[in-house]
Amino acid sequence: MEVLLDIMEPGKSPDPHQAVPGARKRVVGIDLGTTYSLVAAIGVEGQPLCIPDEDGRVALPSVVHYGADGRIITGETARDLAPSHPVETILSVKRYMGRGVEDIRRRHPMIPHVLEEGPGGMVRIVAGERTVSPVEVSSEILKELKSRAEDTLGGPLHGVVITVPAYFDDAQRQATKDAARVAGLEVLRLLNEPTAAALAYGLEKGREGMYAIYDLGGGTFDVSLLKLEKGIFQVRATGGDSALGGDDFDHWLMARFLGELGEEHPQPGLIQACRKLAREVKERLSDEEEVAYALPGGTTGRVTRDAFEAGIRELARKTLPICRRVLKDGGVGAEELQGVVLVGGSTRVPLVRRLVAEFFGREPLTDLDPDQVVALGAAHQADLLGGNDTQEMLLLDVTPLSLGIETMGDLVEKIVPRNSPIPTARAQDFTTFKDGQTAMAVHVVQGERELASQCRSLARFELRGIPPMAAGAARIRVTYRVDADGLLTVAAREETTGVEQSIVVQPSYGLTDEEIAGMLQEAMRHGAADMEARLLNEARVEAERVLAAAGSALRDDGDLLNENELKRVKALMLALWETSRGQSAATIDQAVREMDAGTRFFAQRRMDRSLQGAMTGRKVDDFA
Amino acid sequence: MANVVCWSCRGVTGPGLFCRTCDAILPVDHGVDFFRLFGLEVGFVVDRTLLEERYRELQKRLHPDFFASRGAMERRLSLEHVTRVNEALRTLTHPLERAGYLLRLAGWQEEKIPPDTAFLAEVMEQREALDEVDPGAGDAHERLATLRAEAEQRARAEEARLAEMFVAAFGADGQEWLPRIARHTDRLRYHQRFLEELDRLEDQAFE
């Protein structure tokens, strides 16, 4: 751990690799972003720096153009070609990494490209004359950054650290690694983006303690809570919203422009022009109080920052409940944070900064450029790994979403709550619902919603061979294990016989970060309706259970009742059955209570009988 | 604690995480309770700072990342250790889980203790106050904040009671305290559920 401490406090005890000039390996950090990509390295003074292109720009638009002449163009030039050559130009390829055709069609129905299914179910994109995989497209961006870095550093690279969203699954991570390999890069490690940002602050500024990383990009929002201490980066909680980002701010301006033009059904070309203008105006409003603009066709207008902020306030405020929940999940108050780190271009909007400052009760840290901080952190990590690869920065991660099991009536029983540190193992006992039940279905779901049908289904299997017993007598233990890589194993075991079934599930497989964040959002939005549905379901399940128990009690011990009593019990059962078909949980609960009160004498008699040893009293519990 | 034979070097080793001869990681000893695992005194009051410090120390020694290039046995043992360390952290962090764990350590068999009716009446009253809050209304934040402050105060008071009772329980005639502790643990559970309900309403009111 000594070397780690040295790195936390640079200068005190220099790493031998760094002490000798020229001995440092050429390693870089790459932020392979949806909209922009950057490359950074540790400079001569030990500070990480983003490497600019010939024109001094550090951000490379993540756009690749496949020319008819076979030429491949990346960056600014490719982006300029997008409107005139939509089919030959690929934007935001990061969204397709590690995804299948169906996946992409479902999620991005508007993309202009023809998609084909390639080997292994991964998507292929038809780009003009060529058919390319997302891995190849990404590798073109990486190649561009690689040559930029090699020109600047004066030789071939020894290795890279590439950043990925915290929610990226195995397939997406593998695709990213493959892209690096195609580009001729050796990946030292894939690093989670929020962790990279925390690393930049932690190492750069020697900071320790609890940090919130607020990352508002073009299309997504992410917030993570990390604790930095003595070489350990502990993720405490994460959360986010996919359908929220700077693009939504552009959208507000765009709608205003189209309104001013009086266009109710604008042509695609006009929409694109207004969108481009919206982004420019938005960016200028970060520095200017009022911006004048000219719309296509010559109409001019002005917009003040106040008007813009009033328009986007509700959108920007939507990030705050998510921050609040992440703090709550992490078990810390805003006042306990050492700092709030801003990441992503959309955090340049002054309103966003003010809201963040207000919410966390402190000025956010912006001494590192929010567009660059992820790449800078990656450069640090690359330097660490390249300089001395026996040294480890230990990262302790959590499960981003709750893992549960479907129970009767479409309900979800959460077994591993979201933001649980991994590896973890949690078990819960279940029992049979009906007399003589010999099998139990196990449906593994992921998400925060109350109903199984609204969560993401991960796996199903059946535990068979349960010996026939009375309802409630079997004891089935279901165990969820999540290992350090996030791999989930589910096992179900009937305890009296030892019958067991298990299955290995890839919890995040096929689930994008947007989806995960989107599911969290849905859960919040529908919390109230879910609760009602849940209560109603619970009440119905309870009614059904009580009715089944009463039925089998009557079958076994009906002789304990005289004719009148039998009639009364049956009347109560009928009343409960009818009520349970209604929509009111409270009324059903009431009927269950009435049934319970009205049959207590019967339960008592059955108990007495079983105590006398005339019969087993096993089902009494079920009934009383 | 009896000595055991190390699975790796076949030498005799004492209790602990690693073999004292060959330094191989040893199987998880479930006889070691969570408090001892973290080097903390058994009791209801836990020093959070110390708990987290010990957690990090254990992670630095046991985390699977450090065993990635080792044999299957060592990788498996590391995973089992850290899984248990995470379970221990969770149990010792949350007062309710901690109380339940301490009760089990003390030999309490989880019987249902009927709650006292006076307490149930209180709970009902609090529930009703909660039901009356409309998360969409203008005063929702204020009313929820008041309810939260009250509920948290009740939970803290219950925890303080539990702390006292656990001290007594670890003294003479400890077993006599267990039913009372169990009852107060149940009360803490009610407060906890109430706070969770409050969380949900706050999420809605905050939107």
mmCIF file of C-alpha atoms in Angstrom, chain B residues 31-47 50-51 54 84 91-92 97-107 162-171 178 181:
data_model
loop_
_atom_site.group_PDB
_atom_site.id
_atom_site.type_symbol
_atom_site.label_atom_id
_atom_site.label_comp_id
_atom_site.label_asym_id
_atom_site.label_seq_id
_atom_site.Cartn_x
_atom_site.Cartn_y
_atom_site.Cartn_z
ATOM 1 C CA GLY B 31 -18.020 -19.357 14.582
ATOM 2 C CA VAL B 32 -16.484 -15.892 14.546
ATOM 3 C CA ASP B 33 -19.309 -13.401 15.033
ATOM 4 C CA PHE B 34 -19.542 -10.160 13.073
ATOM 5 C CA PHE B 35 -18.267 -8.077 15.967
ATOM 6 C CA ARG B 36 -15.144 -10.157 16.361
ATOM 7 C CA LEU B 37 -14.648 -10.211 12.613
ATOM 8 C CA PHE B 38 -14.446 -6.416 12.718
ATOM 9 C CA GLY B 39 -12.525 -6.351 16.003
ATOM 10 C CA LEU B 40 -15.356 -4.538 17.770
ATOM 11 C CA GLU B 41 -16.825 -5.034 21.193
ATOM 12 C CA VAL B 42 -20.111 -6.949 21.182
ATOM 13 C CA GLY B 43 -22.892 -4.490 21.925
ATOM 14 C CA PHE B 44 -25.673 -2.411 20.481
ATOM 15 C CA VAL B 45 -23.612 0.772 20.287
ATOM 16 C CA VAL B 46 -21.230 0.672 17.338
ATOM 17 C CA ASP B 47 -18.620 3.261 16.389
ATOM 18 C CA LEU B 50 -14.177 2.457 13.418
ATOM 19 C CA LEU B 51 -16.582 0.059 11.693
ATOM 20 C CA ARG B 54 -12.105 -2.040 9.802
ATOM 21 C CA ARG B 84 -19.578 -12.315 4.660
ATOM 22 C CA THR B 91 -25.881 -6.014 9.843
ATOM 23 C CA LEU B 92 -23.729 -3.862 12.069
ATOM 24 C CA GLU B 97 -30.552 -5.593 11.907
ATOM 25 C CA ARG B 98 -27.966 -5.155 14.632
ATOM 26 C CA ALA B 99 -30.597 -5.645 17.343
ATOM 27 C CA GLY B 100 -31.929 -8.772 15.640
ATOM 28 C CA TYR B 101 -28.416 -10.143 15.255
ATOM 29 C CA LEU B 102 -27.549 -9.485 18.894
ATOM 30 C CA LEU B 103 -30.748 -11.210 19.983
ATOM 31 C CA ARG B 104 -29.834 -14.268 17.940
ATOM 32 C CA LEU B 105 -26.304 -14.211 19.375
ATOM 33 C CA ALA B 106 -27.821 -14.166 22.847
ATOM 34 C CA GLY B 107 -29.765 -17.314 21.979
ATOM 35 C CA LEU B 162 -32.341 -0.778 23.307
ATOM 36 C CA ALA B 163 -28.764 0.284 23.999
ATOM 37 C CA GLU B 164 -29.507 0.427 27.721
ATOM 38 C CA MET B 165 -31.317 -2.878 27.723
ATOM 39 C CA PHE B 166 -28.557 -4.627 25.823
ATOM 40 C CA VAL B 167 -26.051 -3.433 28.403
ATOM 41 C CA ALA B 168 -28.256 -4.940 31.109
ATOM 42 C CA ALA B 169 -28.772 -8.102 29.073
ATOM 43 C CA PHE B 170 -25.045 -8.730 28.852
ATOM 44 C CA GLY B 171 -24.869 -8.501 32.638
ATOM 45 C CA LEU B 178 -34.457 -10.831 25.996
ATOM 46 C CA ILE B 181 -35.545 -6.417 24.026
#
